[in-house]
Tab-separated table of C-alpha atoms in Angstrom:
chain	number	residue	atom	x	y	z
A	16	MET	CA	126.254	109.442	105.450
A	17	PRO	CA	126.330	111.765	102.563
A	18	PHE	CA	126.276	114.924	104.553
A	19	ALA	CA	124.681	116.272	108.303
A	20	THR	CA	121.974	118.517	107.948
A	21	ARG	CA	123.482	121.823	110.332
A	22	GLY	CA	122.153	121.778	113.734
A	23	PHE	CA	119.707	118.659	113.722
A	24	SER	CA	119.742	116.055	116.297
A	25	GLY	CA	116.140	114.938	116.089
A	26	ARG	CA	114.342	113.581	119.058
A	27	ARG	CA	115.718	110.674	121.031
A	28	GLY	CA	114.502	108.261	123.397
A	29	GLN	CA	112.831	106.998	120.591
A	30	ALA	CA	115.091	103.981	119.241
A	31	ASP	CA	113.111	101.225	119.208
A	32	THR	CA	114.179	98.026	116.744
A	33	ARG	CA	110.080	97.657	116.018
A	34	VAL	CA	110.521	101.116	113.993
A	35	PRO	CA	111.241	100.591	110.704
A	36	PRO	CA	114.024	102.889	108.880
A	37	GLY	CA	112.332	106.283	108.210
A	38	GLN	CA	109.480	106.086	110.528
A	39	THR	CA	108.364	107.549	113.677
A	40	MET	CA	106.187	106.633	116.432
A	41	VAL	CA	103.293	107.965	117.324
A	42	GLU	CA	100.560	107.929	119.885
A	43	LYS	CA	97.821	109.105	118.178
A	44	TRP	CA	96.024	107.559	115.306
A	45	PRO	CA	96.652	109.810	111.687
A	46	VAL	CA	94.091	109.465	109.631
A	47	LEU	CA	94.579	109.927	105.675
A	48	SER	CA	92.071	108.653	102.509
A	49	ALA	CA	91.927	110.176	98.801
A	50	GLY	CA	88.517	111.226	98.994
A	51	PRO	CA	85.089	111.551	101.437
A	52	THR	CA	84.673	108.982	103.770
A	53	PRO	CA	82.118	106.074	103.146
A	54	GLN	CA	79.515	105.490	105.404
A	55	VAL	CA	78.369	101.642	105.536
A	56	GLU	CA	75.981	100.372	107.676
A	57	THR	CA	76.930	96.579	109.257
A	58	ARG	CA	73.407	95.652	108.209
A	59	ASP	CA	74.166	96.527	104.368
A	60	TRP	CA	78.056	95.332	104.714
A	61	GLU	CA	78.887	92.640	102.628
A	62	LEU	CA	82.280	90.482	101.753
A	63	THR	CA	82.359	89.113	98.675
A	64	VAL	CA	85.503	87.005	97.253
A	65	GLN	CA	85.859	86.190	94.126
A	66	ASP	CA	87.854	83.714	91.973
A	67	GLU	CA	88.202	82.600	88.656
A	68	THR	CA	85.406	80.164	88.323
A	69	GLY	CA	83.201	82.990	88.792
A	70	THR	CA	81.939	81.793	91.605
A	71	ASP	CA	81.345	84.377	94.320
A	72	HIS	CA	81.568	83.414	98.161
A	73	ARG	CA	79.621	86.154	100.615
A	74	TRP	CA	79.713	86.653	103.913
A	75	SER	CA	77.182	89.038	105.631
A	76	TRP	CA	78.396	90.835	108.914
A	77	ASP	CA	77.097	88.086	111.151
A	78	GLU	CA	78.374	85.522	108.846
A	79	LEU	CA	81.618	87.042	108.941
A	80	HIS	CA	81.574	86.778	112.832
A	81	ALA	CA	80.600	83.671	112.977
A	82	LEU	CA	84.221	82.657	111.390
A	83	GLY	CA	85.476	83.189	114.617
A	84	VAL	CA	86.794	86.630	115.343
A	85	GLU	CA	90.358	86.969	117.292
A	86	ASP	CA	92.179	89.330	119.352
A	87	ILE	CA	95.504	90.578	117.033
A	88	THR	CA	98.167	93.258	118.791
A	89	VAL	CA	100.227	94.251	115.454
A	90	ASP	CA	102.302	97.158	114.850
A	91	ILE	CA	101.441	99.160	111.852
A	92	HIS	CA	103.827	101.456	109.503
A	93	CYS	CA	102.553	103.974	107.361
A	94	VAL	CA	104.158	105.217	104.334
A	95	THR	CA	103.467	108.773	105.491
A	96	HIS	CA	106.312	108.502	108.265
A	97	TRP	CA	104.849	107.008	110.772
A	98	SER	CA	104.193	104.108	112.848
A	99	LYS	CA	102.354	102.910	115.811
A	100	LEU	CA	103.229	100.292	117.614
A	101	GLY	CA	101.287	97.339	119.919
A	102	MET	CA	97.851	98.238	118.757
A	103	ALA	CA	94.712	95.844	119.771
A	104	TRP	CA	92.830	94.927	116.914
A	105	ARG	CA	90.114	92.388	116.582
A	106	GLY	CA	88.988	90.467	113.689
A	107	VAL	CA	88.455	87.215	110.851
A	108	SER	CA	91.879	85.665	109.900
A	109	LEU	CA	91.722	85.759	106.339
A	110	ASP	CA	92.828	82.259	106.676
A	111	LYS	CA	89.279	81.078	107.632
A	112	ILE	CA	87.513	83.629	104.871
A	113	LEU	CA	89.643	82.163	102.111
A	114	ALA	CA	89.852	78.308	103.525
A	115	ASN	CA	87.204	77.082	100.932
A	116	VAL	CA	88.237	79.534	97.986
A	117	ARG	CA	90.275	77.446	95.181
A	118	SER	CA	92.256	79.694	93.093
A	119	GLU	CA	95.315	79.108	90.548
A	120	HIS	CA	95.612	82.671	90.709
A	121	ARG	CA	98.612	84.121	92.713
A	122	TYR	CA	97.733	87.951	93.417
A	123	VAL	CA	94.525	89.791	94.800
A	124	MET	CA	92.711	92.757	94.351
A	125	ALA	CA	91.606	94.203	97.403
A	126	HIS	CA	88.089	96.531	96.681
A	127	SER	CA	86.666	98.798	98.774
A	128	TYR	CA	83.237	100.908	99.489
A	129	GLY	CA	83.709	104.154	97.847
A	130	GLY	CA	85.881	102.755	95.026
A	131	TYR	CA	89.616	102.353	96.490
A	132	THR	CA	91.773	99.094	95.266
A	133	THR	CA	95.235	97.693	96.324
A	134	ASN	CA	96.611	94.637	95.084
A	135	LEU	CA	99.111	92.052	97.097
A	136	PRO	CA	100.226	88.569	96.641
A	137	LEU	CA	97.475	86.155	97.898
A	138	GLU	CA	100.519	84.341	99.879
A	139	ASP	CA	101.060	87.575	102.142
A	140	LEU	CA	97.228	87.128	102.965
A	141	LEU	CA	97.386	83.765	104.326
A	142	ASP	CA	98.893	81.948	106.968
A	143	GLY	CA	98.059	84.280	109.694
A	144	LYS	CA	99.150	87.573	108.371
A	145	ALA	CA	96.450	88.967	107.334
A	146	TRP	CA	92.448	89.726	109.110
A	147	ILE	CA	89.129	91.352	108.313
A	148	ALA	CA	89.687	93.474	111.128
A	149	THR	CA	86.712	95.253	113.013
A	150	GLU	CA	87.493	96.663	116.245
A	151	ALA	CA	90.620	98.629	117.083
A	152	GLU	CA	91.764	99.965	120.380
A	153	GLY	CA	88.539	98.221	122.098
A	154	GLU	CA	86.004	100.065	120.054
A	155	PRO	CA	84.062	99.635	116.222
A	156	LEU	CA	86.343	100.850	113.923
A	157	ASP	CA	85.403	104.320	113.335
A	158	PRO	CA	84.411	105.089	109.618
A	159	GLU	CA	87.502	107.077	109.237
A	160	HIS	CA	89.411	104.613	110.100
A	161	GLY	CA	88.272	102.186	107.410
A	162	GLY	CA	85.040	100.951	109.529
A	163	PRO	CA	82.743	98.801	109.517
A	164	ALA	CA	85.658	96.751	108.273
A	165	ARG	CA	89.109	96.911	106.695
A	166	LEU	CA	91.647	94.882	105.577
A	167	LEU	CA	94.487	94.278	108.167
A	168	VAL	CA	98.037	93.714	106.625
A	169	PRO	CA	100.174	94.580	109.090
A	170	HIS	CA	103.459	93.526	107.937
A	171	LEU	CA	103.184	95.745	104.729
A	172	TYR	CA	102.470	99.450	104.403
A	173	PHE	CA	99.367	100.580	105.837
A	174	TRP	CA	97.847	101.989	102.765
A	175	LYS	CA	97.519	97.871	101.789
A	176	SER	CA	95.189	97.517	104.687
A	177	ALA	CA	92.310	98.660	102.617
A	178	LYS	CA	89.913	100.550	104.442
A	179	TRP	CA	85.921	100.003	103.688
A	180	VAL	CA	86.851	96.599	102.517
A	181	ARG	CA	84.255	95.133	100.608
A	182	GLY	CA	85.435	92.632	98.385
A	183	LEU	CA	88.925	90.347	97.362
A	184	THR	CA	89.026	89.262	93.996
A	185	MET	CA	91.747	86.882	92.957
A	186	MET	CA	93.689	88.036	89.498
A	187	PRO	CA	96.855	86.017	87.739
A	188	ASP	CA	98.818	89.084	87.851
A	189	ASN	CA	100.221	91.576	90.044
A	190	ASP	CA	98.244	94.669	88.803
A	191	PRO	CA	98.579	97.939	90.316
A	192	GLY	CA	95.336	99.353	92.779
A	193	PHE	CA	94.739	102.881	93.296
A	194	TRP	CA	97.750	104.293	95.134
A	195	GLU	CA	100.243	101.835	93.312
A	196	GLN	CA	98.938	103.337	89.830
A	197	TYR	CA	100.006	106.791	91.357
A	198	GLY	CA	103.539	105.581	91.845
A	199	TYR	CA	103.632	103.637	95.419
A	200	HIS	CA	105.483	100.778	95.379
A	201	LEU	CA	103.922	97.320	94.347
A	202	TYR	CA	104.333	95.699	97.367
A	203	GLY	CA	105.269	97.790	100.135
A	204	ASP	CA	107.416	96.303	102.929
A	205	PRO	CA	108.239	98.828	105.507
A	206	TRP	CA	111.654	97.178	106.418
A	207	LYS	CA	112.955	97.874	102.721
A	208	GLU	CA	111.420	100.906	102.937
A	209	GLN	CA	109.276	99.849	99.543
A	210	ARG	CA	107.567	103.189	99.539
A	211	TYR	CA	107.357	104.311	96.006
A	212	ARG	CA	108.342	102.869	92.311
B	21	MET	CA	113.787	101.823	94.877
B	22	ARG	CA	113.526	103.505	91.428
B	23	SER	CA	113.650	107.422	92.863
B	24	THR	CA	116.549	108.775	94.911
B	25	TRP	CA	117.163	111.581	97.738
B	26	HIS	CA	118.285	114.675	96.002
B	27	SER	CA	120.648	116.905	97.390
B	28	ALA	CA	119.065	120.634	98.530
B	29	THR	CA	120.715	123.666	99.641
B	30	ILE	CA	118.266	126.424	101.931
B	31	VAL	CA	118.764	129.352	99.838
B	32	GLU	CA	116.049	131.628	101.427
B	33	THR	CA	113.902	131.255	104.444
B	34	ARG	CA	111.653	133.973	105.444
B	35	ALA	CA	108.310	134.197	108.181
B	36	GLU	CA	105.322	132.812	106.188
B	37	THR	CA	103.044	133.503	109.386
B	38	PRO	CA	103.667	133.601	112.663
B	39	HIS	CA	104.074	130.006	113.103
B	40	SER	CA	105.377	129.045	109.497
B	41	VAL	CA	108.691	129.418	107.337
B	42	ARG	CA	108.361	129.663	103.594
B	43	MET	CA	111.621	127.834	102.183
B	44	THR	CA	113.172	128.140	98.815
B	45	LEU	CA	115.413	125.129	98.263
B	46	ALA	CA	117.769	125.243	95.376
B	47	VAL	CA	117.710	121.180	94.282
B	48	PRO	CA	119.989	120.960	90.635
B	49	THR	CA	118.504	117.677	90.195
B	50	TRP	CA	114.814	118.306	90.502
B	51	PRO	CA	112.761	116.435	87.389
B	52	GLY	CA	109.955	118.990	88.118
B	53	SER	CA	106.660	118.481	89.714
B	54	GLU	CA	102.786	118.895	88.943
B	55	PRO	CA	100.745	121.202	90.695
B	56	GLY	CA	99.694	120.120	94.056
B	57	SER	CA	102.489	117.185	94.329
B	58	HIS	CA	104.407	116.780	97.611
B	59	LEU	CA	107.593	115.741	98.714
B	60	ASP	CA	109.753	114.166	101.363
B	61	VAL	CA	112.436	115.918	103.047
B	62	ARG	CA	114.960	113.787	104.836
B	63	LEU	CA	117.335	115.974	107.980
B	64	THR	CA	120.384	113.802	108.799
B	65	ALA	CA	121.905	114.364	112.257
B	66	PRO	CA	125.850	113.990	112.446
B	67	ASP	CA	125.728	110.458	114.113
B	68	GLY	CA	123.497	109.525	111.018
B	69	TYR	CA	120.387	109.286	113.037
B	70	GLN	CA	117.674	110.511	110.187
B	71	ALA	CA	114.068	111.778	110.060
B	72	SER	CA	111.616	112.502	107.302
B	73	ARG	CA	108.685	113.974	106.547
B	74	SER	CA	106.066	114.808	104.283
B	75	TYR	CA	105.468	118.313	102.795
B	76	SER	CA	103.291	120.108	99.699
B	77	VAL	CA	105.399	121.747	97.006
B	78	ALA	CA	104.228	125.608	96.901
B	79	SER	CA	105.882	126.108	93.561
B	80	SER	CA	109.051	124.818	91.851
B	81	SER	CA	110.796	126.248	88.694
B	82	PRO	CA	112.320	125.232	85.819
B	83	TRP	CA	116.128	125.661	87.227
B	84	GLY	CA	115.373	123.763	90.211
B	85	HIS	CA	114.124	126.118	92.746
B	86	VAL	CA	111.353	124.639	94.849
B	87	VAL	CA	109.571	126.514	97.692
B	88	LEU	CA	107.982	125.193	100.245
B	89	ALA	CA	105.699	126.442	103.398
B	90	ILE	CA	105.989	124.496	106.517
B	91	ASP	CA	103.950	125.109	109.555
B	92	GLU	CA	105.012	124.327	112.645
B	93	LEU	CA	103.305	121.425	114.737
B	94	PRO	CA	104.492	122.577	118.478
B	95	ASP	CA	105.042	118.623	119.203
B	96	GLY	CA	107.084	118.264	116.016
B	97	GLU	CA	110.410	116.821	115.723
B	98	VAL	CA	111.226	118.481	112.053
B	99	SER	CA	109.138	120.886	111.774
B	100	PRO	CA	110.095	123.077	114.224
B	101	PHE	CA	113.566	122.758	113.321
B	102	LEU	CA	112.646	123.803	109.554
B	103	VAL	CA	110.693	126.887	111.238
B	104	ASN	CA	112.687	128.156	114.113
B	105	GLU	CA	116.304	126.369	113.358
B	106	ALA	CA	117.263	126.559	109.398
B	107	ARG	CA	118.714	129.281	107.143
B	108	PRO	CA	120.266	129.770	103.900
B	109	GLY	CA	122.852	127.426	103.284
B	110	ASP	CA	122.141	124.516	105.558
B	111	THR	CA	121.623	121.419	103.644
B	112	LEU	CA	119.091	118.526	103.291
B	113	GLU	CA	117.919	116.091	101.738
B	114	VAL	CA	114.162	115.529	99.212
B	115	HIS	CA	112.747	112.849	97.513
B	116	GLY	CA	110.041	113.368	95.123
B	117	PRO	CA	108.559	114.799	93.323
B	118	LEU	CA	105.486	112.259	95.030
B	119	GLY	CA	101.832	111.831	94.564
B	120	SER	CA	100.098	112.441	91.071
B	121	TYR	CA	96.431	111.810	92.255
B	122	PHE	CA	95.950	114.945	94.221
B	123	VAL	CA	97.228	117.158	90.828
B	124	TRP	CA	95.696	119.857	88.963
B	125	ARG	CA	97.061	119.937	85.376
B	126	PRO	CA	96.571	122.610	82.981
B	127	GLY	CA	94.514	121.641	79.992
B	128	GLN	CA	92.276	119.885	82.432
B	129	ASN	CA	89.965	122.455	81.667
B	130	ASP	CA	86.703	120.912	80.875
B	131	ARG	CA	85.187	121.188	84.323
B	132	PRO	CA	85.638	124.360	86.751
B	133	VAL	CA	87.544	123.901	89.797
B	134	GLN	CA	86.678	124.952	93.470
B	135	LEU	CA	89.534	124.710	96.072
B	136	ILE	CA	88.845	124.378	99.581
B	137	ALA	CA	91.649	124.703	102.178
B	138	GLY	CA	92.094	125.206	105.730
B	139	GLY	CA	95.283	126.947	107.113
B	140	SER	CA	98.502	125.493	105.822
B	141	GLY	CA	96.620	123.187	103.453
B	142	VAL	CA	96.447	125.737	100.851
B	143	VAL	CA	100.084	125.581	99.793
B	144	PRO	CA	99.383	122.643	97.195
B	145	LEU	CA	96.414	124.223	96.174
B	146	TYR	CA	98.257	127.339	95.753
B	147	ALA	CA	100.572	125.178	93.508
B	148	MET	CA	97.349	124.877	91.692
B	149	ALA	CA	96.337	128.350	91.043
B	150	VAL	CA	100.084	129.349	90.518
B	151	ALA	CA	99.720	126.523	87.497
B	152	HIS	CA	96.306	128.292	86.166
B	153	ASP	CA	97.916	131.320	86.016
B	154	LEU	CA	101.177	130.314	84.151
B	155	ALA	CA	98.835	128.684	81.785
B	156	GLU	CA	96.837	131.429	81.224
B	157	ASP	CA	93.797	128.928	81.675
B	158	THR	CA	90.353	130.065	81.704
B	159	THR	CA	88.718	127.655	83.668
B	160	PRO	CA	86.832	129.098	86.384
B	161	PHE	CA	88.731	128.289	89.637
B	162	GLN	CA	87.399	129.193	93.185
B	163	LEU	CA	89.310	129.158	96.322
B	164	LEU	CA	87.687	128.970	99.643
B	165	TYR	CA	90.289	129.510	102.111
B	166	SER	CA	89.387	129.168	106.203
B	167	VAL	CA	92.055	131.087	108.312
B	168	ARG	CA	91.896	131.722	112.428
B	169	THR	CA	93.184	135.393	111.523
B	170	PRO	CA	94.763	137.224	108.454
B	171	ALA	CA	98.168	137.006	110.118
B	172	ASP	CA	97.627	133.174	109.337
B	173	ALA	CA	97.371	133.194	105.974
B	174	PHE	CA	99.857	131.455	103.463
B	175	PHE	CA	100.553	133.389	100.548
B	176	ALA	CA	97.995	135.722	101.410
B	177	ALA	CA	99.829	138.503	98.717
B	178	GLU	CA	100.378	136.654	96.055
B	179	LEU	CA	96.467	134.869	96.175
B	180	THR	CA	95.350	138.475	96.205
B	181	GLU	CA	97.775	138.845	93.178
B	182	LEU	CA	95.967	136.032	91.363
B	183	ALA	CA	92.912	136.992	91.942
B	184	GLY	CA	91.160	137.926	88.584
B	185	PRO	CA	88.077	136.742	86.465
B	186	SER	CA	89.023	133.327	86.254
B	187	PHE	CA	90.159	133.126	89.981
B	188	GLN	CA	87.689	134.111	92.682
B	189	VAL	CA	89.086	133.975	96.307
B	190	THR	CA	86.731	133.503	99.345
B	191	HIS	CA	87.772	134.080	102.808
B	192	VAL	CA	86.760	132.255	105.989
B	193	TYR	CA	88.072	133.714	109.431
B	194	THR	CA	87.555	131.734	112.322
B	195	ARG	CA	89.165	133.760	115.244
B	196	GLN	CA	89.437	137.187	113.812
B	197	ALA	CA	88.940	138.999	110.594
B	198	PRO	CA	90.448	142.099	109.203
B	199	THR	CA	89.169	145.558	110.102
B	200	GLY	CA	86.089	146.325	108.610
B	201	TRP	CA	85.154	142.858	107.147
B	202	PRO	CA	81.711	142.956	106.088
B	203	GLY	CA	81.065	139.271	106.848
B	204	THR	CA	80.925	136.926	110.044
B	205	VAL	CA	83.548	135.356	112.219
B	206	GLY	CA	83.732	131.828	113.156
B	207	ARG	CA	84.166	128.372	111.865
B	208	LEU	CA	82.965	127.424	108.499
B	209	THR	CA	79.797	126.357	107.975
B	210	ARG	CA	77.580	124.143	105.397
B	211	ASP	CA	75.648	127.542	104.506
B	212	THR	CA	78.473	129.256	104.008
B	213	LEU	CA	80.084	126.464	101.901
B	214	ALA	CA	76.880	126.201	100.069
B	215	ALA	CA	77.197	129.905	99.268
B	216	SER	CA	80.538	130.753	98.471
B	217	THR	CA	81.419	127.613	96.324
B	218	ILE	CA	80.705	126.240	93.130
B	219	PRO	CA	77.658	124.673	92.909
B	220	PRO	CA	77.220	120.558	92.214
B	221	SER	CA	74.835	121.499	89.065
B	222	GLU	CA	77.912	122.640	87.380
B	223	ARG	CA	80.174	119.389	88.441
B	224	PRO	CA	83.624	120.862	89.633
B	225	ARG	CA	86.601	119.507	90.303
B	226	VAL	CA	86.808	119.578	94.363
B	227	TYR	CA	90.106	119.672	95.718
B	228	VAL	CA	89.940	120.081	99.575
B	229	CYS	CA	93.391	120.470	101.653
B	230	GLY	CA	93.509	120.497	105.553
B	231	SER	CA	93.477	118.668	108.787
B	232	THR	CA	91.983	115.701	109.212
B	233	GLY	CA	88.892	117.324	110.827
B	234	PHE	CA	88.515	120.106	108.551
B	235	ALA	CA	88.504	117.697	105.436
B	236	GLU	CA	86.182	115.043	106.529
B	237	THR	CA	83.559	117.650	107.694
B	238	VAL	CA	83.864	119.645	104.335
B	239	ALA	CA	83.713	116.345	102.424
B	240	THR	CA	80.700	115.381	103.801
B	241	TRP	CA	78.803	118.708	103.849
B	242	LEU	CA	80.036	118.629	99.756
B	243	LEU	CA	78.156	115.462	99.773
B	244	ASP	CA	75.581	116.711	101.167
B	245	LEU	CA	74.867	119.642	98.884
B	246	GLY	CA	75.146	116.796	96.086
B	247	HIS	CA	78.819	116.605	94.731
B	248	SER	CA	79.789	113.431	93.252
B	249	THR	CA	82.080	111.547	95.451
B	250	THR	CA	84.287	111.253	92.938
B	251	ASP	CA	84.537	114.641	92.208
B	252	ILE	CA	85.998	115.367	95.775
B	253	LEU	CA	89.817	115.080	96.044
B	254	THR	CA	91.022	115.388	99.571
B	255	GLU	CA	94.285	115.419	101.130
B	256	ARG	CA	94.692	115.611	104.743
B	257	PHE	CA	97.313	116.543	107.281
B	258	GLY	CA	97.884	115.911	111.005
B	259	GLY	CA	99.692	113.006	111.372
B	260	LEU	CA	103.156	114.230	111.377
């Protein structure tokens, strides 16, 4: 320890091995986004997955749900130092969505209504690690929390869980998304505190 | 991580409002920061326990003085310490500057700038107004600032000083106005927003900073009024 700040003891009783370094547990659910909240009706909502062949795979709201919705309980970690533990979500596994997508590419750019983007390695979306989430804490996702649907990739900092998700594009290189272009880490592992580059 | 933690020493603290502190830090290794950016403050307890929070930078000088204005969150862990306990000579660590999105850069003078703040949300916008003034930039700047009472206004004297032909400040008082205030007292409304901000026809860059509720409401009204979603930048606080 380089030094301690005089008189600071912090709030104790929070020690929980589920909380990564530099994070503090919260009960409420803070909102952070870069601009106005897009309002997207479920009847207009569509998810598109694009691979390098130019084939678009598309799902309407009902088609997405027909793939099979599952219950998910996960911890989420925001780069702005809060963590929310044991959150109950419902959504569709990316394994189901990507099952029939063939791509040689190793990276994915997630695109949102409103123009937000974020980059992820494809393998981080597979094997039960990521979902298109449509409900949280027993309620349909509020627009300010990314509704009607957001990406849910809980093992990475929460900016990777793109709100208002509308598409995934396979890409050969790990091109930076929106916050990544502004200096946020390309990968964002909360346990390694990969906040900024 | 490329960027590291800088050692910082508090050189001055003063009450900014009844519930907030203005704190000047000496950060000898501070690389400088763009108007609107923020930093992380990290406090370390004697047993190694650490807590970090993000705060907007109000101003920074070439000799490494960084000014923050920190509002006390009643249930907070870090802000009550910084507001009530910290004093000159105390040391802490900072990491940054962070964020190159919610910034205004002198030279971005092609379009007017509308700043809209609620409470302590004025801090990064104050940094932009200072930069605008220092650069002697004549780009029209306007600030619409919503506060509960006159005593709750951050950088009140400085903002009055900065006001001039190219920087216009309008206040909204939600609970209590100064004596002789000609306007009404109460929450910001869409009509007041429309009447006291640069119209969408002038394509201003709009920076909104405040609580989540404030930023959500204002951003929605701005879209209703005809501003383009890409012209509206928001920064919200209220998480920690």
